[in-house]
Each structure stands twice: as C-alpha cells, then as structure tokens.
C-alpha cells in the first residue's frame, strides 16, 4: 500500500490525472448485474467510438499503424490512419506502449504488469506476463539465488529478495512503461520503481533483471531503445542508463536535467534524443557522454518524438503542441492544431501527421 501511494505521489500531474480518470471510468462496470471481473481477467470490450478514447502511443508494424490506450484498447489501420479496426485483447487494463520487430511480431505493455504478444501484426494478442506472475517469478528466482549463495549477505541477493517480496505484497499495482526487442527472442520490458524483466525466448519465460541496473534508488524507467550496438534507458529524476554488453549490465550516465525523461528516440545516425518534463529535451552524439540542449519553447512535457525519412523530427506535448525540427534540430516550426488536448504519440503519414492522445486520433493535414 505504501509503495502504491509513493507511486502515485511521484507521477507527473498529467499522468496522475489520466490514471485516475481511467481507473474511475472502470467503475462503470459495477452497474452490470453479477460479479465484477478484474480487468486482468476480462478482455477489452469492443467499442464503436474507440478512436475517440484515450490513446497513449502509436507505432508501426510494417506499413500498418498500431495505437494503444485505455481499457485494453488496441487499434490498427492499414490505410495510413483513415480507418481503424479494434484488435482482440485478453485484458482490459490500460496499454501504454507497443513495439514490433517485424510486420507481424510485436509486444505491448501496460498497467498491472501486463505484457502482451502478437504474431499477426496486432490483430490479436495473448498475455505473456502480468504483475501477479511477475512477482511470483521474481520471488522464486530470489529464493533460488539465496539458497545457492555462499554469501547470503551479498548486497545484490538481499536487494532482489527484498524487491521480490515487495512485489508480492503490493500485488499487481505497477505498470510496465516500455518494451524493446532486439529480435523475435531477446527483449526487455521496463516500468515503475526500477522494474525490469528480460526474456531470451520471445516472452515464453521471463527473468527479473533489477539487480543488473545501476538504479538502487528505484527511479521509474520510462523508455528503452537501442542504436544497434548499445541499449539505453531514460527515466525519472534525470536518469539515463547505457548498456554496452547487450543488457547484461546498465550503468548510469549524467544528464543536464534532474527532472524526468518520458521518452527516448534513437535517430538514424545513432544520435539519441531524450525528452520529458517542462519541455526539456537533450541530444547526445556520443551515446550519452555529452549532451546538447534542444530548445523546444514548450512549457509542459514532451511526450513523444520520431524521426521522419527526410530527417525531420516531430515532437508532441501534453499541451497539445506539435513541433517540427529541421537542420539538425536547429530550426523549429509549430504545426497548426485546432484542438489542443494532451498529445501522447505521433507518426508521419502520407497525408500529414497523425497524433494520438486524450482526444483519441487526429490527422493533421501537413505537408
């Protein structure tokens, strides 16, 4: 309970609002006759107005667009965002992020420690992991290590035992915020309070990985990405982590800002862009050793950024702003937006810019 309260207290205000709103809207099921089935145990309800619901990110599965959001909603479009279909999802918890290694194979993560998997480009999903299962795995692994250890007071062993017991006691209250897979087998999911799990078999089995990360303060891990040879994680309180050994160890590198980074984008030339609270954004050309400030002119949080084929960088903010950067992030242009609701994700489409957020989907007709 204390962990849950701490989690809510450290969340950014915008995210706290949406979590409360989403949780509150779920109480409507209590009016249905019969017992209320927890969202981990019931599928997402099919909705005719799903494109107007809260959507938290959008990505590509080959040429297909896939967006995820509240109530287990996952939708996909095969015509560049003009029309959308709802996917079959086995849970009704909020989904935060999806990642695809091919046009067919992908994963999605979200609230209550959920990890979903698809092999048909996001049309249908199966659950591979949730917070209950993750806690039991962590505790079982911690007990095994403890029983085999010669030095039972070794800090990493004690840390993992304490962490795993906390997961079991707290229940499935912690979300995974992001997911990354190198291929169809090797991947990571990351989340609140340094929660990170690794798989080597495409999600059939998972291993707790918290003690491999230089983050004993337990800061939230918000975003993960790779430049092909190194892994990067951005998180709370200015946290930036790098791995040079395929994720065996993650070590901390300093950044210019002590606030939270909600996103991380690896650009085509292996530059890394991190962004987050109060419009702060920074670029590194040497994998995290040196940083240059990107002046966004935005006061609220930057939520997503992508690089287009022509090198243009698109950013969206919680204040409903869409920014276009050119000339190595030196030239900035604000895209005209008619309705300024919080935007959470962005993708470039032939007819303009597609954004998702608290107002659902919006297609901005920009050249």
Short mmCIF file of N, CA and C in Angstrom, two decimals, residues 214-320:
data_model
loop_
_atom_site.label_atom_id
_atom_site.label_comp_id
_atom_site.label_asym_id
_atom_site.label_seq_id
_atom_site.Cartn_x
_atom_site.Cartn_y
_atom_site.Cartn_z
N UNK A 214 22.00 0.01 -12.62
CA UNK A 214 22.55 0.95 -11.64
C UNK A 214 21.47 1.97 -11.26
N UNK A 215 20.51 1.50 -10.45
CA UNK A 215 19.36 2.34 -10.09
C UNK A 215 18.77 1.88 -8.77
N UNK A 216 19.62 1.77 -7.77
CA UNK A 216 19.15 1.29 -6.47
C UNK A 216 18.20 2.27 -5.79
N UNK A 217 18.15 3.51 -6.27
CA UNK A 217 17.17 4.46 -5.73
C UNK A 217 15.76 4.09 -6.17
N UNK A 218 15.65 3.23 -7.15
CA UNK A 218 14.34 2.76 -7.57
C UNK A 218 13.56 3.73 -8.43
N UNK A 219 14.26 4.57 -9.19
CA UNK A 219 13.55 5.51 -10.05
C UNK A 219 12.80 4.76 -11.16
N UNK A 220 11.71 5.37 -11.61
CA UNK A 220 10.93 4.78 -12.70
C UNK A 220 11.74 4.74 -13.99
N UNK A 221 11.56 3.67 -14.74
CA UNK A 221 12.19 3.51 -16.04
C UNK A 221 11.11 3.73 -17.09
N UNK A 222 11.21 4.83 -17.84
CA UNK A 222 10.12 5.23 -18.73
C UNK A 222 10.31 4.79 -20.19
N UNK A 223 11.54 4.73 -20.68
CA UNK A 223 11.74 4.47 -22.10
C UNK A 223 13.02 3.69 -22.33
N UNK A 224 12.99 2.80 -23.33
CA UNK A 224 14.15 2.00 -23.67
C UNK A 224 14.32 1.96 -25.18
N UNK A 225 15.57 1.96 -25.64
CA UNK A 225 15.85 1.91 -27.07
C UNK A 225 17.26 1.43 -27.32
N UNK A 226 17.59 1.25 -28.59
CA UNK A 226 18.91 0.75 -28.96
C UNK A 226 19.39 1.40 -30.25
N UNK A 227 20.71 1.57 -30.36
CA UNK A 227 21.30 2.06 -31.60
C UNK A 227 21.89 0.92 -32.42
N UNK A 228 21.58 -0.31 -32.02
CA UNK A 228 22.08 -1.48 -32.71
C UNK A 228 23.21 -2.18 -31.99
N UNK A 229 24.00 -1.42 -31.26
CA UNK A 229 25.11 -2.00 -30.51
C UNK A 229 25.03 -1.73 -29.02
N UNK A 230 24.25 -0.70 -28.64
CA UNK A 230 24.10 -0.34 -27.23
C UNK A 230 22.63 -0.17 -26.90
N UNK A 231 22.31 -0.39 -25.64
CA UNK A 231 20.96 -0.17 -25.14
C UNK A 231 20.94 1.07 -24.27
N UNK A 232 19.81 1.79 -24.30
CA UNK A 232 19.65 3.00 -23.49
C UNK A 232 18.31 2.96 -22.77
N UNK A 233 18.30 3.49 -21.55
CA UNK A 233 17.07 3.64 -20.77
C UNK A 233 17.02 5.06 -20.23
N UNK A 234 15.87 5.70 -20.37
CA UNK A 234 15.65 7.03 -19.79
C UNK A 234 14.56 6.93 -18.74
N UNK A 235 14.69 7.73 -17.68
CA UNK A 235 13.72 7.59 -16.61
C UNK A 235 13.55 8.81 -15.74
N UNK A 236 13.14 8.54 -14.54
CA UNK A 236 12.79 9.57 -13.55
C UNK A 236 14.05 10.25 -13.00
N UNK A 237 13.87 11.51 -12.56
CA UNK A 237 14.94 12.24 -11.86
C UNK A 237 16.22 12.34 -12.69
N UNK A 238 16.08 12.56 -13.99
CA UNK A 238 17.25 12.73 -14.85
C UNK A 238 18.01 11.46 -15.14
N UNK A 239 17.41 10.32 -14.87
CA UNK A 239 18.10 9.04 -15.04
C UNK A 239 18.33 8.70 -16.51
N UNK A 240 19.57 8.36 -16.84
CA UNK A 240 19.91 7.85 -18.17
C UNK A 240 20.89 6.71 -17.99
N UNK A 241 20.53 5.55 -18.53
CA UNK A 241 21.33 4.34 -18.38
C UNK A 241 21.79 3.85 -19.74
N UNK A 242 22.95 3.25 -19.76
CA UNK A 242 23.50 2.71 -21.01
C UNK A 242 24.06 1.31 -20.76
N UNK A 243 23.91 0.44 -21.74
CA UNK A 243 24.50 -0.89 -21.68
C UNK A 243 25.33 -1.13 -22.93
N UNK A 244 26.55 -1.59 -22.74
CA UNK A 244 27.45 -1.91 -23.85
C UNK A 244 27.60 -3.41 -24.06
N UNK A 245 26.89 -4.20 -23.26
CA UNK A 245 27.05 -5.65 -23.32
C UNK A 245 25.73 -6.38 -23.56
N UNK A 246 24.85 -5.75 -24.33
CA UNK A 246 23.60 -6.40 -24.68
C UNK A 246 22.57 -6.44 -23.57
N UNK A 247 22.77 -5.61 -22.55
CA UNK A 247 21.81 -5.56 -21.45
C UNK A 247 22.21 -6.37 -20.25
N UNK A 248 23.40 -6.97 -20.26
CA UNK A 248 23.86 -7.70 -19.07
C UNK A 248 24.00 -6.75 -17.89
N UNK A 249 24.53 -5.56 -18.17
CA UNK A 249 24.63 -4.52 -17.14
C UNK A 249 24.24 -3.18 -17.74
N UNK A 250 23.58 -2.36 -16.94
CA UNK A 250 23.23 -0.99 -17.32
C UNK A 250 23.91 -0.05 -16.33
N UNK A 251 24.69 0.89 -16.84
CA UNK A 251 25.35 1.84 -15.96
C UNK A 251 24.84 3.25 -16.21
N UNK A 252 24.94 4.07 -15.18
CA UNK A 252 24.36 5.41 -15.19
C UNK A 252 25.32 6.43 -15.79
N UNK A 253 24.74 7.34 -16.60
CA UNK A 253 25.49 8.47 -17.13
C UNK A 253 24.76 9.76 -16.76
N UNK A 254 25.49 10.82 -16.41
CA UNK A 254 24.83 12.07 -16.01
C UNK A 254 24.18 12.77 -17.20
N UNK A 255 23.10 13.49 -16.92
CA UNK A 255 22.43 14.32 -17.92
C UNK A 255 22.28 15.73 -17.36
N UNK A 256 21.99 16.72 -18.20
CA UNK A 256 21.94 18.11 -17.73
C UNK A 256 20.71 18.45 -16.90
N UNK A 257 19.72 17.56 -16.85
CA UNK A 257 18.44 17.90 -16.22
C UNK A 257 18.11 16.87 -15.17
N UNK A 258 17.58 17.34 -14.03
CA UNK A 258 17.27 16.43 -12.92
C UNK A 258 15.81 16.01 -12.89
N UNK A 259 15.03 16.47 -13.86
CA UNK A 259 13.63 16.05 -13.94
C UNK A 259 13.49 14.77 -14.74
N UNK A 260 12.26 14.33 -14.91
CA UNK A 260 12.01 13.04 -15.56
C UNK A 260 12.03 13.14 -17.08
N UNK A 261 12.57 12.09 -17.70
CA UNK A 261 12.52 11.92 -19.15
C UNK A 261 11.48 10.85 -19.46
N UNK A 262 10.46 11.22 -20.23
CA UNK A 262 9.39 10.27 -20.54
C UNK A 262 9.63 9.52 -21.84
N UNK A 263 10.56 10.01 -22.65
CA UNK A 263 10.79 9.37 -23.94
C UNK A 263 12.24 9.38 -24.35
N UNK A 264 12.53 8.48 -25.28
CA UNK A 264 13.88 8.32 -25.80
C UNK A 264 13.75 7.89 -27.26
N UNK A 265 14.41 8.61 -28.15
CA UNK A 265 14.37 8.26 -29.58
C UNK A 265 15.79 8.14 -30.10
N UNK A 266 16.09 6.99 -30.69
CA UNK A 266 17.39 6.79 -31.32
C UNK A 266 17.26 7.16 -32.79
N UNK A 267 18.03 8.15 -33.23
CA UNK A 267 17.94 8.65 -34.59
C UNK A 267 18.79 7.81 -35.54
N UNK A 268 18.62 8.05 -36.83
CA UNK A 268 19.23 7.18 -37.84
C UNK A 268 20.75 7.18 -37.78
N UNK A 269 21.35 8.27 -37.39
CA UNK A 269 22.82 8.34 -37.31
C UNK A 269 23.33 7.97 -35.92
N UNK A 270 22.48 7.29 -35.14
CA UNK A 270 22.80 6.79 -33.80
C UNK A 270 22.87 7.88 -32.74
N UNK A 271 22.44 9.08 -33.08
CA UNK A 271 22.26 10.10 -32.05
C UNK A 271 21.05 9.71 -31.19
N UNK A 272 21.08 10.11 -29.92
CA UNK A 272 19.99 9.77 -29.00
C UNK A 272 19.34 11.05 -28.50
N UNK A 273 18.03 11.10 -28.61
CA UNK A 273 17.24 12.25 -28.16
C UNK A 273 16.40 11.82 -26.97
N UNK A 274 16.53 12.54 -25.85
CA UNK A 274 15.70 12.28 -24.68
C UNK A 274 14.86 13.52 -24.39
N UNK A 275 13.67 13.31 -23.82
CA UNK A 275 12.75 14.44 -23.64
C UNK A 275 11.77 14.10 -22.52
N UNK A 276 11.21 15.18 -21.91
CA UNK A 276 10.31 14.93 -20.80
C UNK A 276 9.70 16.18 -20.21
N UNK A 277 9.80 16.30 -18.89
CA UNK A 277 9.14 17.36 -18.14
C UNK A 277 9.51 18.76 -18.62
N UNK A 278 8.49 19.64 -18.57
CA UNK A 278 8.67 21.08 -18.82
C UNK A 278 9.36 21.39 -20.14
N UNK A 279 9.12 20.57 -21.14
CA UNK A 279 9.66 20.83 -22.46
C UNK A 279 11.14 20.57 -22.61
N UNK A 280 11.75 19.93 -21.63
CA UNK A 280 13.18 19.67 -21.69
C UNK A 280 13.50 18.55 -22.69
N UNK A 281 14.50 18.79 -23.51
CA UNK A 281 14.96 17.80 -24.48
C UNK A 281 16.46 17.98 -24.68
N UNK A 282 17.16 16.86 -24.83
CA UNK A 282 18.61 16.89 -25.00
C UNK A 282 19.04 15.85 -26.02
N UNK A 283 20.11 16.17 -26.73
CA UNK A 283 20.63 15.29 -27.78
C UNK A 283 22.08 14.93 -27.47
N UNK A 284 22.40 13.65 -27.64
CA UNK A 284 23.79 13.22 -27.50
C UNK A 284 24.25 12.57 -28.80
N UNK A 285 25.47 12.90 -29.20
CA UNK A 285 26.06 12.32 -30.41
C UNK A 285 27.12 11.27 -30.08
N UNK A 286 27.37 11.07 -28.77
CA UNK A 286 28.37 10.09 -28.37
C UNK A 286 27.82 9.11 -27.34
N UNK A 287 26.54 8.76 -27.52
CA UNK A 287 25.90 7.70 -26.73
C UNK A 287 25.80 8.03 -25.24
N UNK A 288 25.69 9.32 -24.91
CA UNK A 288 25.38 9.69 -23.54
C UNK A 288 26.48 10.36 -22.75
N UNK A 289 27.65 10.55 -23.33
CA UNK A 289 28.74 11.19 -22.59
C UNK A 289 28.63 12.72 -22.60
N UNK A 290 28.12 13.27 -23.69
CA UNK A 290 27.95 14.71 -23.79
C UNK A 290 26.57 15.01 -24.35
N UNK A 291 25.98 16.12 -23.87
CA UNK A 291 24.61 16.45 -24.25
C UNK A 291 24.50 17.89 -24.72
N UNK A 292 23.61 18.11 -25.67
CA UNK A 292 23.30 19.45 -26.16
C UNK A 292 21.81 19.70 -25.96
N UNK A 293 21.47 20.85 -25.41
CA UNK A 293 20.06 21.17 -25.18
C UNK A 293 19.34 21.43 -26.51
N UNK A 294 18.14 20.89 -26.62
CA UNK A 294 17.26 21.18 -27.75
C UNK A 294 16.20 22.16 -27.26
N UNK A 295 16.20 23.35 -27.77
CA UNK A 295 15.26 24.38 -27.32
C UNK A 295 13.91 24.15 -27.99
N UNK A 296 12.93 23.74 -27.19
CA UNK A 296 11.61 23.41 -27.74
C UNK A 296 10.61 24.55 -27.64
N UNK A 297 10.81 25.46 -26.68
CA UNK A 297 9.83 26.52 -26.46
C UNK A 297 8.55 26.03 -25.83
N UNK A 298 8.57 24.81 -25.31
CA UNK A 298 7.38 24.21 -24.71
C UNK A 298 7.52 24.22 -23.19
N UNK A 299 6.45 24.58 -22.50
CA UNK A 299 6.49 24.65 -21.04
C UNK A 299 6.07 23.35 -20.37
N UNK A 300 5.21 22.59 -21.03
CA UNK A 300 4.76 21.32 -20.46
C UNK A 300 5.55 20.17 -21.07
N UNK A 301 5.21 18.95 -20.67
CA UNK A 301 6.05 17.80 -21.01
C UNK A 301 6.00 17.42 -22.49
N UNK A 302 7.17 17.05 -23.01
CA UNK A 302 7.27 16.43 -24.33
C UNK A 302 7.00 14.94 -24.14
N UNK A 303 6.07 14.39 -24.93
CA UNK A 303 5.64 13.01 -24.70
C UNK A 303 6.15 12.02 -25.74
N UNK A 304 6.43 12.48 -26.95
CA UNK A 304 6.89 11.55 -27.98
C UNK A 304 7.65 12.33 -29.05
N UNK A 305 8.55 11.64 -29.72
CA UNK A 305 9.32 12.24 -30.81
C UNK A 305 9.72 11.15 -31.78
N UNK A 306 9.63 11.44 -33.08
CA UNK A 306 10.05 10.48 -34.10
C UNK A 306 10.86 11.21 -35.17
N UNK A 307 11.67 10.45 -35.87
CA UNK A 307 12.42 10.99 -37.00
C UNK A 307 11.78 10.52 -38.29
N UNK A 308 11.49 11.45 -39.19
CA UNK A 308 10.90 11.13 -40.49
C UNK A 308 11.99 10.73 -41.48
N UNK A 309 11.56 10.21 -42.63
CA UNK A 309 12.52 9.75 -43.64
C UNK A 309 13.43 10.87 -44.13
N UNK A 310 12.92 12.11 -44.14
CA UNK A 310 13.73 13.23 -44.64
C UNK A 310 14.58 13.88 -43.55
N UNK A 311 14.61 13.27 -42.36
CA UNK A 311 15.40 13.80 -41.26
C UNK A 311 14.68 14.76 -40.35
N UNK A 312 13.45 15.14 -40.71
CA UNK A 312 12.65 16.00 -39.84
C UNK A 312 12.31 15.26 -38.55
N UNK A 313 12.37 15.97 -37.44
CA UNK A 313 11.98 15.41 -36.14
C UNK A 313 10.62 15.99 -35.76
N UNK A 314 9.68 15.12 -35.43
CA UNK A 314 8.37 15.54 -34.94
C UNK A 314 8.28 15.29 -33.45
N UNK A 315 7.78 16.27 -32.70
CA UNK A 315 7.56 16.14 -31.26
C UNK A 315 6.14 16.52 -30.92
N UNK A 316 5.57 15.87 -29.91
CA UNK A 316 4.25 16.27 -29.41
C UNK A 316 4.32 16.45 -27.90
N UNK A 317 3.46 17.33 -27.39
CA UNK A 317 3.49 17.67 -25.97
C UNK A 317 2.15 17.46 -25.30
N UNK A 318 2.17 17.47 -23.97
CA UNK A 318 0.94 17.32 -23.22
C UNK A 318 0.05 18.55 -23.30
N UNK A 319 0.60 19.65 -23.80
CA UNK A 319 -0.20 20.86 -24.00
C UNK A 319 -0.85 20.89 -25.38
N UNK A 320 -0.72 19.80 -26.14
CA UNK A 320 -1.35 19.72 -27.44
C UNK A 320 -0.59 20.42 -28.54
#
